[in-house]
């Protein structure tokens, strides 16, 4: 189950500074972080030893878990056994998911996705609004934030008046506090306050097993009813915005290479620049930068840990329709 939680205390602390005592622990996000760390440990073991076809008992022992706990952890997290899941995270499997980026973007344009509701509030719509203009527009306006428990650990969300502005994973309270402090220093002109639970519930829907990131983008931060649109409001250069919009055309279960993405957006040979733009994305999952990998099948960089990227790709694959699993 995916839970959304928030707290209302603001802070400017980073690691090394004293943490304010009025920031309480939150069971949902803390448990999400613990569960993901266990999952990440198991995935490390499976990715290193999958060719040996290790037994469930051996994997459980290596991970410091009982067989029962390991099986239950995976069943709850992704709905399949560790044995089935490992098939989705190998290098060979990753290469098989690689799609032609140009074809994906052409199909998206043919379906009108660039002008559909799922992108209508993406920041690219507001031409001429630079990050500096964005900051100026916040003067006296609220920026809200809250924590969300996800299948990939705890995430911190920041909402601008126009929609979700940042969604970043964090490992512990110290990293969370540092992120908050950085954001508040970046936007000191904004009025910081706690996000509404309705906003966080909508955001949490993005991580439900039957909701892809693209589908979740069809939900409106302005409309507080379940099923409305969770608008995105991001800032960047024209090139970055073009890359991020292209990322949203990559469907669940598919990946593209950095070079393929560069060619698809009309910048062949700009794979490194595309990689930098992908790495600059600050809205995890909803702008699916985790779906860009190397042509070799190697996952490449991910600002919120490569282990999380691997888990995301496998989790998405496990959610695709397949024949029933036998044994496990």
mmCIF file with all atom_site columns, C-alpha atoms in Angstrom, residues 3-209:
data_model
loop_
_atom_site.group_PDB
_atom_site.id
_atom_site.type_symbol
_atom_site.label_atom_id
_atom_site.label_alt_id
_atom_site.label_comp_id
_atom_site.label_asym_id
_atom_site.label_entity_id
_atom_site.label_seq_id
_atom_site.pdbx_PDB_ins_code
_atom_site.Cartn_x
_atom_site.Cartn_y
_atom_site.Cartn_z
_atom_site.occupancy
_atom_site.B_iso_or_equiv
_atom_site.pdbx_formal_charge
_atom_site.auth_seq_id
_atom_site.auth_comp_id
_atom_site.auth_asym_id
_atom_site.auth_atom_id
_atom_site.pdbx_PDB_model_num
ATOM 1   C CA . UNK A 1 3   ? 0.695  6.094   1.900   1.00 0.00 ? 3   UNK A CA 1
ATOM 2   C CA . UNK A 1 4   ? 1.134  9.853   1.799   1.00 0.00 ? 4   UNK A CA 1
ATOM 3   C CA . UNK A 1 5   ? 2.240  11.821  4.830   1.00 0.00 ? 5   UNK A CA 1
ATOM 4   C CA . UNK A 1 6   ? 3.370  15.353  5.501   1.00 0.00 ? 6   UNK A CA 1
ATOM 5   C CA . UNK A 1 7   ? 4.718  17.447  8.301   1.00 0.00 ? 7   UNK A CA 1
ATOM 6   C CA . UNK A 1 8   ? 4.433  21.173  8.742   1.00 0.00 ? 8   UNK A CA 1
ATOM 7   C CA . UNK A 1 9   ? 7.813  22.128  10.190  1.00 0.00 ? 9   UNK A CA 1
ATOM 8   C CA . UNK A 1 10  ? 10.206 24.079  7.956   1.00 0.00 ? 10  UNK A CA 1
ATOM 9   C CA . UNK A 1 11  ? 13.963 23.927  8.394   1.00 0.00 ? 11  UNK A CA 1
ATOM 10  C CA . UNK A 1 12  ? 17.181 25.192  6.885   1.00 0.00 ? 12  UNK A CA 1
ATOM 11  C CA . UNK A 1 13  ? 19.487 22.545  8.293   1.00 0.00 ? 13  UNK A CA 1
ATOM 12  C CA . UNK A 1 14  ? 21.939 20.374  6.383   1.00 0.00 ? 14  UNK A CA 1
ATOM 13  C CA . UNK A 1 15  ? 24.103 17.495  7.596   1.00 0.00 ? 15  UNK A CA 1
ATOM 14  C CA . UNK A 1 16  ? 26.489 18.821  10.208  1.00 0.00 ? 16  UNK A CA 1
ATOM 15  C CA . UNK A 1 17  ? 23.982 21.331  11.589  1.00 0.00 ? 17  UNK A CA 1
ATOM 16  C CA . UNK A 1 18  ? 21.744 20.548  14.572  1.00 0.00 ? 18  UNK A CA 1
ATOM 17  C CA . UNK A 1 19  ? 18.361 19.150  13.583  1.00 0.00 ? 19  UNK A CA 1
ATOM 18  C CA . UNK A 1 20  ? 15.397 21.009  15.005  1.00 0.00 ? 20  UNK A CA 1
ATOM 19  C CA . UNK A 1 21  ? 13.607 18.988  17.646  1.00 0.00 ? 21  UNK A CA 1
ATOM 20  C CA . UNK A 1 22  ? 10.116 19.777  16.327  1.00 0.00 ? 22  UNK A CA 1
ATOM 21  C CA . UNK A 1 23  ? 10.525 17.515  13.255  1.00 0.00 ? 23  UNK A CA 1
ATOM 22  C CA . UNK A 1 24  ? 8.833  14.262  14.263  1.00 0.00 ? 24  UNK A CA 1
ATOM 23  C CA . UNK A 1 25  ? 9.497  10.871  12.628  1.00 0.00 ? 25  UNK A CA 1
ATOM 24  C CA . UNK A 1 26  ? 6.805  9.590   10.302  1.00 0.00 ? 26  UNK A CA 1
ATOM 25  C CA . UNK A 1 27  ? 6.047  5.891   10.362  1.00 0.00 ? 27  UNK A CA 1
ATOM 26  C CA . UNK A 1 28  ? 4.865  5.631   6.746   1.00 0.00 ? 28  UNK A CA 1
ATOM 27  C CA . UNK A 1 29  ? 7.871  7.253   5.093   1.00 0.00 ? 29  UNK A CA 1
ATOM 28  C CA . UNK A 1 30  ? 10.306 5.675   7.540   1.00 0.00 ? 30  UNK A CA 1
ATOM 29  C CA . UNK A 1 31  ? 8.903  2.219   6.818   1.00 0.00 ? 31  UNK A CA 1
ATOM 30  C CA . UNK A 1 32  ? 9.013  2.896   3.077   1.00 0.00 ? 32  UNK A CA 1
ATOM 31  C CA . UNK A 1 33  ? 12.687 3.787   3.344   1.00 0.00 ? 33  UNK A CA 1
ATOM 32  C CA . UNK A 1 34  ? 13.463 0.662   5.362   1.00 0.00 ? 34  UNK A CA 1
ATOM 33  C CA . UNK A 1 35  ? 11.575 -1.594  2.968   1.00 0.00 ? 35  UNK A CA 1
ATOM 34  C CA . UNK A 1 36  ? 13.325 -0.134  -0.041  1.00 0.00 ? 36  UNK A CA 1
ATOM 35  C CA . UNK A 1 37  ? 16.758 -0.587  1.534   1.00 0.00 ? 37  UNK A CA 1
ATOM 36  C CA . UNK A 1 38  ? 15.950 -4.271  2.018   1.00 0.00 ? 38  UNK A CA 1
ATOM 37  C CA . UNK A 1 39  ? 14.722 -4.507  -1.568  1.00 0.00 ? 39  UNK A CA 1
ATOM 38  C CA . UNK A 1 40  ? 17.854 -2.759  -2.857  1.00 0.00 ? 40  UNK A CA 1
ATOM 39  C CA . UNK A 1 41  ? 20.060 -5.176  -0.929  1.00 0.00 ? 41  UNK A CA 1
ATOM 40  C CA . UNK A 1 42  ? 18.258 -8.169  -2.437  1.00 0.00 ? 42  UNK A CA 1
ATOM 41  C CA . UNK A 1 43  ? 18.463 -6.688  -5.941  1.00 0.00 ? 43  UNK A CA 1
ATOM 42  C CA . UNK A 1 44  ? 22.207 -6.195  -5.530  1.00 0.00 ? 44  UNK A CA 1
ATOM 43  C CA . UNK A 1 45  ? 22.565 -9.867  -4.628  1.00 0.00 ? 45  UNK A CA 1
ATOM 44  C CA . UNK A 1 46  ? 20.328 -11.052 -7.460  1.00 0.00 ? 46  UNK A CA 1
ATOM 45  C CA . UNK A 1 47  ? 22.005 -8.884  -10.079 1.00 0.00 ? 47  UNK A CA 1
ATOM 46  C CA . UNK A 1 48  ? 25.423 -10.270 -9.127  1.00 0.00 ? 48  UNK A CA 1
ATOM 47  C CA . UNK A 1 49  ? 24.431 -13.936 -8.876  1.00 0.00 ? 49  UNK A CA 1
ATOM 48  C CA . UNK A 1 50  ? 21.426 -14.421 -11.173 1.00 0.00 ? 50  UNK A CA 1
ATOM 49  C CA . UNK A 1 51  ? 23.375 -16.607 -13.609 1.00 0.00 ? 51  UNK A CA 1
ATOM 50  C CA . UNK A 1 52  ? 23.994 -19.058 -10.773 1.00 0.00 ? 52  UNK A CA 1
ATOM 51  C CA . UNK A 1 53  ? 20.232 -19.325 -10.201 1.00 0.00 ? 53  UNK A CA 1
ATOM 52  C CA . UNK A 1 54  ? 20.586 -18.989 -6.420  1.00 0.00 ? 54  UNK A CA 1
ATOM 53  C CA . UNK A 1 55  ? 17.961 -20.541 -4.210  1.00 0.00 ? 55  UNK A CA 1
ATOM 54  C CA . UNK A 1 56  ? 15.525 -18.411 -2.282  1.00 0.00 ? 56  UNK A CA 1
ATOM 55  C CA . UNK A 1 57  ? 17.094 -19.683 0.946   1.00 0.00 ? 57  UNK A CA 1
ATOM 56  C CA . UNK A 1 58  ? 20.580 -18.562 -0.142  1.00 0.00 ? 58  UNK A CA 1
ATOM 57  C CA . UNK A 1 59  ? 19.389 -15.101 -1.231  1.00 0.00 ? 59  UNK A CA 1
ATOM 58  C CA . UNK A 1 60  ? 17.458 -14.671 2.005   1.00 0.00 ? 60  UNK A CA 1
ATOM 59  C CA . UNK A 1 61  ? 20.490 -15.634 4.070   1.00 0.00 ? 61  UNK A CA 1
ATOM 60  C CA . UNK A 1 62  ? 22.737 -13.233 2.148   1.00 0.00 ? 62  UNK A CA 1
ATOM 61  C CA . UNK A 1 63  ? 20.217 -10.439 2.700   1.00 0.00 ? 63  UNK A CA 1
ATOM 62  C CA . UNK A 1 64  ? 19.810 -11.235 6.389   1.00 0.00 ? 64  UNK A CA 1
ATOM 63  C CA . UNK A 1 65  ? 16.157 -12.178 6.009   1.00 0.00 ? 65  UNK A CA 1
ATOM 64  C CA . UNK A 1 66  ? 14.092 -15.305 6.468   1.00 0.00 ? 66  UNK A CA 1
ATOM 65  C CA . UNK A 1 67  ? 12.726 -17.020 3.363   1.00 0.00 ? 67  UNK A CA 1
ATOM 66  C CA . UNK A 1 68  ? 9.208  -16.177 4.490   1.00 0.00 ? 68  UNK A CA 1
ATOM 67  C CA . UNK A 1 69  ? 10.038 -12.495 5.024   1.00 0.00 ? 69  UNK A CA 1
ATOM 68  C CA . UNK A 1 70  ? 11.825 -12.237 1.676   1.00 0.00 ? 70  UNK A CA 1
ATOM 69  C CA . UNK A 1 71  ? 8.938  -13.796 -0.240  1.00 0.00 ? 71  UNK A CA 1
ATOM 70  C CA . UNK A 1 72  ? 6.396  -11.658 1.586   1.00 0.00 ? 72  UNK A CA 1
ATOM 71  C CA . UNK A 1 73  ? 8.471  -8.512  1.014   1.00 0.00 ? 73  UNK A CA 1
ATOM 72  C CA . UNK A 1 74  ? 8.540  -9.035  -2.749  1.00 0.00 ? 74  UNK A CA 1
ATOM 73  C CA . UNK A 1 75  ? 4.909  -10.120 -2.956  1.00 0.00 ? 75  UNK A CA 1
ATOM 74  C CA . UNK A 1 76  ? 3.833  -6.979  -1.138  1.00 0.00 ? 76  UNK A CA 1
ATOM 75  C CA . UNK A 1 77  ? 6.205  -4.715  -3.058  1.00 0.00 ? 77  UNK A CA 1
ATOM 76  C CA . UNK A 1 78  ? 5.784  -5.889  -6.633  1.00 0.00 ? 78  UNK A CA 1
ATOM 77  C CA . UNK A 1 79  ? 3.447  -8.893  -6.699  1.00 0.00 ? 79  UNK A CA 1
ATOM 78  C CA . UNK A 1 80  ? 5.962  -11.432 -8.036  1.00 0.00 ? 80  UNK A CA 1
ATOM 79  C CA . UNK A 1 81  ? 8.626  -13.650 -6.521  1.00 0.00 ? 81  UNK A CA 1
ATOM 80  C CA . UNK A 1 82  ? 12.323 -12.706 -6.394  1.00 0.00 ? 82  UNK A CA 1
ATOM 81  C CA . UNK A 1 83  ? 12.959 -15.459 -8.948  1.00 0.00 ? 83  UNK A CA 1
ATOM 82  C CA . UNK A 1 84  ? 10.593 -13.861 -11.442 1.00 0.00 ? 84  UNK A CA 1
ATOM 83  C CA . UNK A 1 85  ? 11.713 -10.327 -10.678 1.00 0.00 ? 85  UNK A CA 1
ATOM 84  C CA . UNK A 1 86  ? 15.378 -11.001 -11.395 1.00 0.00 ? 86  UNK A CA 1
ATOM 85  C CA . UNK A 1 87  ? 14.427 -11.706 -15.009 1.00 0.00 ? 87  UNK A CA 1
ATOM 86  C CA . UNK A 1 88  ? 13.519 -8.031  -15.395 1.00 0.00 ? 88  UNK A CA 1
ATOM 87  C CA . UNK A 1 89  ? 16.727 -6.443  -14.093 1.00 0.00 ? 89  UNK A CA 1
ATOM 88  C CA . UNK A 1 90  ? 19.554 -8.182  -15.954 1.00 0.00 ? 90  UNK A CA 1
ATOM 89  C CA . UNK A 1 91  ? 21.698 -6.317  -18.444 1.00 0.00 ? 91  UNK A CA 1
ATOM 90  C CA . UNK A 1 92  ? 20.348 -8.536  -21.204 1.00 0.00 ? 92  UNK A CA 1
ATOM 91  C CA . UNK A 1 93  ? 16.794 -7.774  -20.183 1.00 0.00 ? 93  UNK A CA 1
ATOM 92  C CA . UNK A 1 94  ? 17.504 -4.049  -20.125 1.00 0.00 ? 94  UNK A CA 1
ATOM 93  C CA . UNK A 1 95  ? 18.797 -4.202  -23.696 1.00 0.00 ? 95  UNK A CA 1
ATOM 94  C CA . UNK A 1 96  ? 15.622 -5.968  -24.798 1.00 0.00 ? 96  UNK A CA 1
ATOM 95  C CA . UNK A 1 97  ? 13.538 -3.040  -23.528 1.00 0.00 ? 97  UNK A CA 1
ATOM 96  C CA . UNK A 1 98  ? 15.448 -0.520  -25.641 1.00 0.00 ? 98  UNK A CA 1
ATOM 97  C CA . UNK A 1 99  ? 13.148 1.063   -28.181 1.00 0.00 ? 99  UNK A CA 1
ATOM 98  C CA . UNK A 1 100 ? 13.744 3.425   -31.056 1.00 0.00 ? 100 UNK A CA 1
ATOM 99  C CA . UNK A 1 101 ? 13.330 6.839   -29.476 1.00 0.00 ? 101 UNK A CA 1
ATOM 100 C CA . UNK A 1 102 ? 12.345 8.515   -32.741 1.00 0.00 ? 102 UNK A CA 1
ATOM 101 C CA . UNK A 1 103 ? 9.546  6.009   -33.296 1.00 0.00 ? 103 UNK A CA 1
ATOM 102 C CA . UNK A 1 104 ? 8.253  6.518   -29.762 1.00 0.00 ? 104 UNK A CA 1
ATOM 103 C CA . UNK A 1 105 ? 8.186  10.291  -30.125 1.00 0.00 ? 105 UNK A CA 1
ATOM 104 C CA . UNK A 1 106 ? 6.598  10.094  -33.574 1.00 0.00 ? 106 UNK A CA 1
ATOM 105 C CA . UNK A 1 107 ? 3.864  7.867   -32.168 1.00 0.00 ? 107 UNK A CA 1
ATOM 106 C CA . UNK A 1 108 ? 3.323  10.241  -29.257 1.00 0.00 ? 108 UNK A CA 1
ATOM 107 C CA . UNK A 1 109 ? 2.992  13.217  -31.598 1.00 0.00 ? 109 UNK A CA 1
ATOM 108 C CA . UNK A 1 110 ? 0.667  11.283  -33.876 1.00 0.00 ? 110 UNK A CA 1
ATOM 109 C CA . UNK A 1 111 ? -1.607 10.661  -30.883 1.00 0.00 ? 111 UNK A CA 1
ATOM 110 C CA . UNK A 1 112 ? -1.470 14.320  -29.918 1.00 0.00 ? 112 UNK A CA 1
ATOM 111 C CA . UNK A 1 113 ? 0.201  13.673  -26.583 1.00 0.00 ? 113 UNK A CA 1
ATOM 112 C CA . UNK A 1 114 ? 2.210  16.885  -26.708 1.00 0.00 ? 114 UNK A CA 1
ATOM 113 C CA . UNK A 1 115 ? -0.996 18.886  -26.586 1.00 0.00 ? 115 UNK A CA 1
ATOM 114 C CA . UNK A 1 116 ? -3.000 16.617  -24.317 1.00 0.00 ? 116 UNK A CA 1
ATOM 115 C CA . UNK A 1 117 ? -4.108 17.253  -20.752 1.00 0.00 ? 117 UNK A CA 1
ATOM 116 C CA . UNK A 1 118 ? -1.221 15.277  -19.320 1.00 0.00 ? 118 UNK A CA 1
ATOM 117 C CA . UNK A 1 119 ? 1.229  17.914  -20.514 1.00 0.00 ? 119 UNK A CA 1
ATOM 118 C CA . UNK A 1 120 ? -0.923 21.017  -20.476 1.00 0.00 ? 120 UNK A CA 1
ATOM 119 C CA . UNK A 1 121 ? 0.605  22.389  -17.278 1.00 0.00 ? 121 UNK A CA 1
ATOM 120 C CA . UNK A 1 122 ? 4.165  21.301  -17.936 1.00 0.00 ? 122 UNK A CA 1
ATOM 121 C CA . UNK A 1 123 ? 6.355  24.369  -17.589 1.00 0.00 ? 123 UNK A CA 1
ATOM 122 C CA . UNK A 1 124 ? 7.295  24.201  -21.281 1.00 0.00 ? 124 UNK A CA 1
ATOM 123 C CA . UNK A 1 125 ? 3.878  25.693  -21.992 1.00 0.00 ? 125 UNK A CA 1
ATOM 124 C CA . UNK A 1 126 ? 4.876  29.016  -20.458 1.00 0.00 ? 126 UNK A CA 1
ATOM 125 C CA . UNK A 1 127 ? 7.309  30.282  -23.034 1.00 0.00 ? 127 UNK A CA 1
ATOM 126 C CA . UNK A 1 128 ? 9.683  33.018  -21.985 1.00 0.00 ? 128 UNK A CA 1
ATOM 127 C CA . UNK A 1 129 ? 9.499  32.199  -18.277 1.00 0.00 ? 129 UNK A CA 1
ATOM 128 C CA . UNK A 1 130 ? 13.082 31.619  -17.248 1.00 0.00 ? 130 UNK A CA 1
ATOM 129 C CA . UNK A 1 131 ? 14.049 30.197  -13.864 1.00 0.00 ? 131 UNK A CA 1
ATOM 130 C CA . UNK A 1 132 ? 14.652 33.816  -12.819 1.00 0.00 ? 132 UNK A CA 1
ATOM 131 C CA . UNK A 1 133 ? 11.136 34.795  -13.881 1.00 0.00 ? 133 UNK A CA 1
ATOM 132 C CA . UNK A 1 134 ? 9.826  31.783  -12.008 1.00 0.00 ? 134 UNK A CA 1
ATOM 133 C CA . UNK A 1 135 ? 11.528 32.950  -8.812  1.00 0.00 ? 135 UNK A CA 1
ATOM 134 C CA . UNK A 1 136 ? 10.132 36.446  -9.238  1.00 0.00 ? 136 UNK A CA 1
ATOM 135 C CA . UNK A 1 137 ? 6.631  35.034  -9.678  1.00 0.00 ? 137 UNK A CA 1
ATOM 136 C CA . UNK A 1 138 ? 6.858  33.389  -6.263  1.00 0.00 ? 138 UNK A CA 1
ATOM 137 C CA . UNK A 1 139 ? 7.159  36.608  -4.293  1.00 0.00 ? 139 UNK A CA 1
ATOM 138 C CA . UNK A 1 140 ? 4.521  36.397  -1.603  1.00 0.00 ? 140 UNK A CA 1
ATOM 139 C CA . UNK A 1 141 ? 3.097  33.181  -3.120  1.00 0.00 ? 141 UNK A CA 1
ATOM 140 C CA . UNK A 1 142 ? 3.000  29.832  -1.323  1.00 0.00 ? 142 UNK A CA 1
ATOM 141 C CA . UNK A 1 143 ? 5.384  26.940  -1.920  1.00 0.00 ? 143 UNK A CA 1
ATOM 142 C CA . UNK A 1 144 ? 4.139  23.818  -0.193  1.00 0.00 ? 144 UNK A CA 1
ATOM 143 C CA . UNK A 1 145 ? 5.877  20.573  0.659   1.00 0.00 ? 145 UNK A CA 1
ATOM 144 C CA . UNK A 1 146 ? 5.250  17.164  2.122   1.00 0.00 ? 146 UNK A CA 1
ATOM 145 C CA . UNK A 1 147 ? 6.569  13.622  2.346   1.00 0.00 ? 147 UNK A CA 1
ATOM 146 C CA . UNK A 1 148 ? 5.300  10.668  0.331   1.00 0.00 ? 148 UNK A CA 1
ATOM 147 C CA . UNK A 1 149 ? 5.935  6.986   1.013   1.00 0.00 ? 149 UNK A CA 1
ATOM 148 C CA . UNK A 1 150 ? 6.626  5.198   -2.288  1.00 0.00 ? 150 UNK A CA 1
ATOM 149 C CA . UNK A 1 151 ? 7.671  1.698   -3.358  1.00 0.00 ? 151 UNK A CA 1
ATOM 150 C CA . UNK A 1 152 ? 11.147 3.167   -3.896  1.00 0.00 ? 152 UNK A CA 1
ATOM 151 C CA . UNK A 1 153 ? 11.585 4.799   -0.525  1.00 0.00 ? 153 UNK A CA 1
ATOM 152 C CA . UNK A 1 154 ? 10.675 8.160   0.949   1.00 0.00 ? 154 UNK A CA 1
ATOM 153 C CA . UNK A 1 155 ? 10.197 11.135  -1.365  1.00 0.00 ? 155 UNK A CA 1
ATOM 154 C CA . UNK A 1 156 ? 9.909  14.847  -0.683  1.00 0.00 ? 156 UNK A CA 1
ATOM 155 C CA . UNK A 1 157 ? 7.541  16.887  -2.844  1.00 0.00 ? 157 UNK A CA 1
ATOM 156 C CA . UNK A 1 158 ? 7.446  20.640  -3.430  1.00 0.00 ? 158 UNK A CA 1
ATOM 157 C CA . UNK A 1 159 ? 4.433  22.288  -5.061  1.00 0.00 ? 159 UNK A CA 1
ATOM 158 C CA . UNK A 1 160 ? 4.572  25.699  -6.726  1.00 0.00 ? 160 UNK A CA 1
ATOM 159 C CA . UNK A 1 161 ? 1.353  27.653  -7.334  1.00 0.00 ? 161 UNK A CA 1
ATOM 160 C CA . UNK A 1 162 ? 1.124  26.105  -10.829 1.00 0.00 ? 162 UNK A CA 1
ATOM 161 C CA . UNK A 1 163 ? 1.815  22.529  -9.832  1.00 0.00 ? 163 UNK A CA 1
ATOM 162 C CA . UNK A 1 164 ? 4.378  20.001  -8.661  1.00 0.00 ? 164 UNK A CA 1
ATOM 163 C CA . UNK A 1 165 ? 7.839  21.528  -8.946  1.00 0.00 ? 165 UNK A CA 1
ATOM 164 C CA . UNK A 1 166 ? 10.120 18.934  -7.357  1.00 0.00 ? 166 UNK A CA 1
ATOM 165 C CA . UNK A 1 167 ? 9.924  15.316  -6.290  1.00 0.00 ? 167 UNK A CA 1
ATOM 166 C CA . UNK A 1 168 ? 13.136 13.920  -4.835  1.00 0.00 ? 168 UNK A CA 1
ATOM 167 C CA . UNK A 1 169 ? 13.973 10.774  -2.918  1.00 0.00 ? 169 UNK A CA 1
ATOM 168 C CA . UNK A 1 170 ? 15.837 10.981  0.366   1.00 0.00 ? 170 UNK A CA 1
ATOM 169 C CA . UNK A 1 171 ? 17.512 8.383   2.549   1.00 0.00 ? 171 UNK A CA 1
ATOM 170 C CA . UNK A 1 172 ? 17.065 9.744   6.055   1.00 0.00 ? 172 UNK A CA 1
ATOM 171 C CA . UNK A 1 173 ? 16.008 12.748  8.119   1.00 0.00 ? 173 UNK A CA 1
ATOM 172 C CA . UNK A 1 174 ? 19.347 14.501  7.626   1.00 0.00 ? 174 UNK A CA 1
ATOM 173 C CA . UNK A 1 175 ? 19.083 14.340  3.833   1.00 0.00 ? 175 UNK A CA 1
ATOM 174 C CA . UNK A 1 176 ? 15.450 15.412  3.970   1.00 0.00 ? 176 UNK A CA 1
ATOM 175 C CA . UNK A 1 177 ? 16.329 18.426  6.093   1.00 0.00 ? 177 UNK A CA 1
ATOM 176 C CA . UNK A 1 178 ? 19.170 19.347  3.757   1.00 0.00 ? 178 UNK A CA 1
ATOM 177 C CA . UNK A 1 179 ? 16.872 19.253  0.732   1.00 0.00 ? 179 UNK A CA 1
ATOM 178 C CA . UNK A 1 180 ? 14.345 21.451  2.485   1.00 0.00 ? 180 UNK A CA 1
ATOM 179 C CA . UNK A 1 181 ? 17.024 23.898  3.505   1.00 0.00 ? 181 UNK A CA 1
ATOM 180 C CA . UNK A 1 182 ? 18.399 24.114  -0.040  1.00 0.00 ? 182 UNK A CA 1
ATOM 181 C CA . UNK A 1 183 ? 14.947 24.673  -1.513  1.00 0.00 ? 183 UNK A CA 1
ATOM 182 C CA . UNK A 1 184 ? 14.054 27.396  0.960   1.00 0.00 ? 184 UNK A CA 1
ATOM 183 C CA . UNK A 1 185 ? 17.330 29.173  0.270   1.00 0.00 ? 185 UNK A CA 1
ATOM 184 C CA . UNK A 1 186 ? 16.730 28.878  -3.484  1.00 0.00 ? 186 UNK A CA 1
ATOM 185 C CA . UNK A 1 187 ? 13.252 30.402  -3.165  1.00 0.00 ? 187 UNK A CA 1
ATOM 186 C CA . UNK A 1 188 ? 13.411 32.731  -0.135  1.00 0.00 ? 188 UNK A CA 1
ATOM 187 C CA . UNK A 1 189 ? 10.734 34.984  -1.597  1.00 0.00 ? 189 UNK A CA 1
ATOM 188 C CA . UNK A 1 190 ? 8.117  32.232  -1.381  1.00 0.00 ? 190 UNK A CA 1
ATOM 189 C CA . UNK A 1 191 ? 5.855  31.629  1.582   1.00 0.00 ? 191 UNK A CA 1
ATOM 190 C CA . UNK A 1 192 ? 6.624  28.086  2.720   1.00 0.00 ? 192 UNK A CA 1
ATOM 191 C CA . UNK A 1 193 ? 3.912  25.952  4.239   1.00 0.00 ? 193 UNK A CA 1
ATOM 192 C CA . UNK A 1 194 ? 2.747  22.345  4.495   1.00 0.00 ? 194 UNK A CA 1
ATOM 193 C CA . UNK A 1 195 ? 1.122  20.765  1.462   1.00 0.00 ? 195 UNK A CA 1
ATOM 194 C CA . UNK A 1 196 ? -2.505 19.767  1.653   1.00 0.00 ? 196 UNK A CA 1
ATOM 195 C CA . UNK A 1 197 ? -3.211 16.085  2.183   1.00 0.00 ? 197 UNK A CA 1
ATOM 196 C CA . UNK A 1 198 ? -5.297 16.113  -1.015  1.00 0.00 ? 198 UNK A CA 1
ATOM 197 C CA . UNK A 1 199 ? -2.215 17.102  -3.022  1.00 0.00 ? 199 UNK A CA 1
ATOM 198 C CA . UNK A 1 200 ? -0.182 14.296  -1.493  1.00 0.00 ? 200 UNK A CA 1
ATOM 199 C CA . UNK A 1 201 ? -2.925 11.728  -2.035  1.00 0.00 ? 201 UNK A CA 1
ATOM 200 C CA . UNK A 1 202 ? -3.017 12.618  -5.722  1.00 0.00 ? 202 UNK A CA 1
ATOM 201 C CA . UNK A 1 203 ? 0.748  12.367  -5.918  1.00 0.00 ? 203 UNK A CA 1
ATOM 202 C CA . UNK A 1 204 ? 0.729  8.996   -4.147  1.00 0.00 ? 204 UNK A CA 1
ATOM 203 C CA . UNK A 1 205 ? -1.539 7.656   -6.907  1.00 0.00 ? 205 UNK A CA 1
ATOM 204 C CA . UNK A 1 206 ? 1.399  7.938   -9.293  1.00 0.00 ? 206 UNK A CA 1
ATOM 205 C CA . UNK A 1 207 ? 3.014  5.007   -7.486  1.00 0.00 ? 207 UNK A CA 1
ATOM 206 C CA . UNK A 1 208 ? 0.058  2.640   -7.437  1.00 0.00 ? 208 UNK A CA 1
ATOM 207 C CA . UNK A 1 209 ? 0.772  -0.560  -9.399  1.00 0.00 ? 209 UNK A CA 1
#
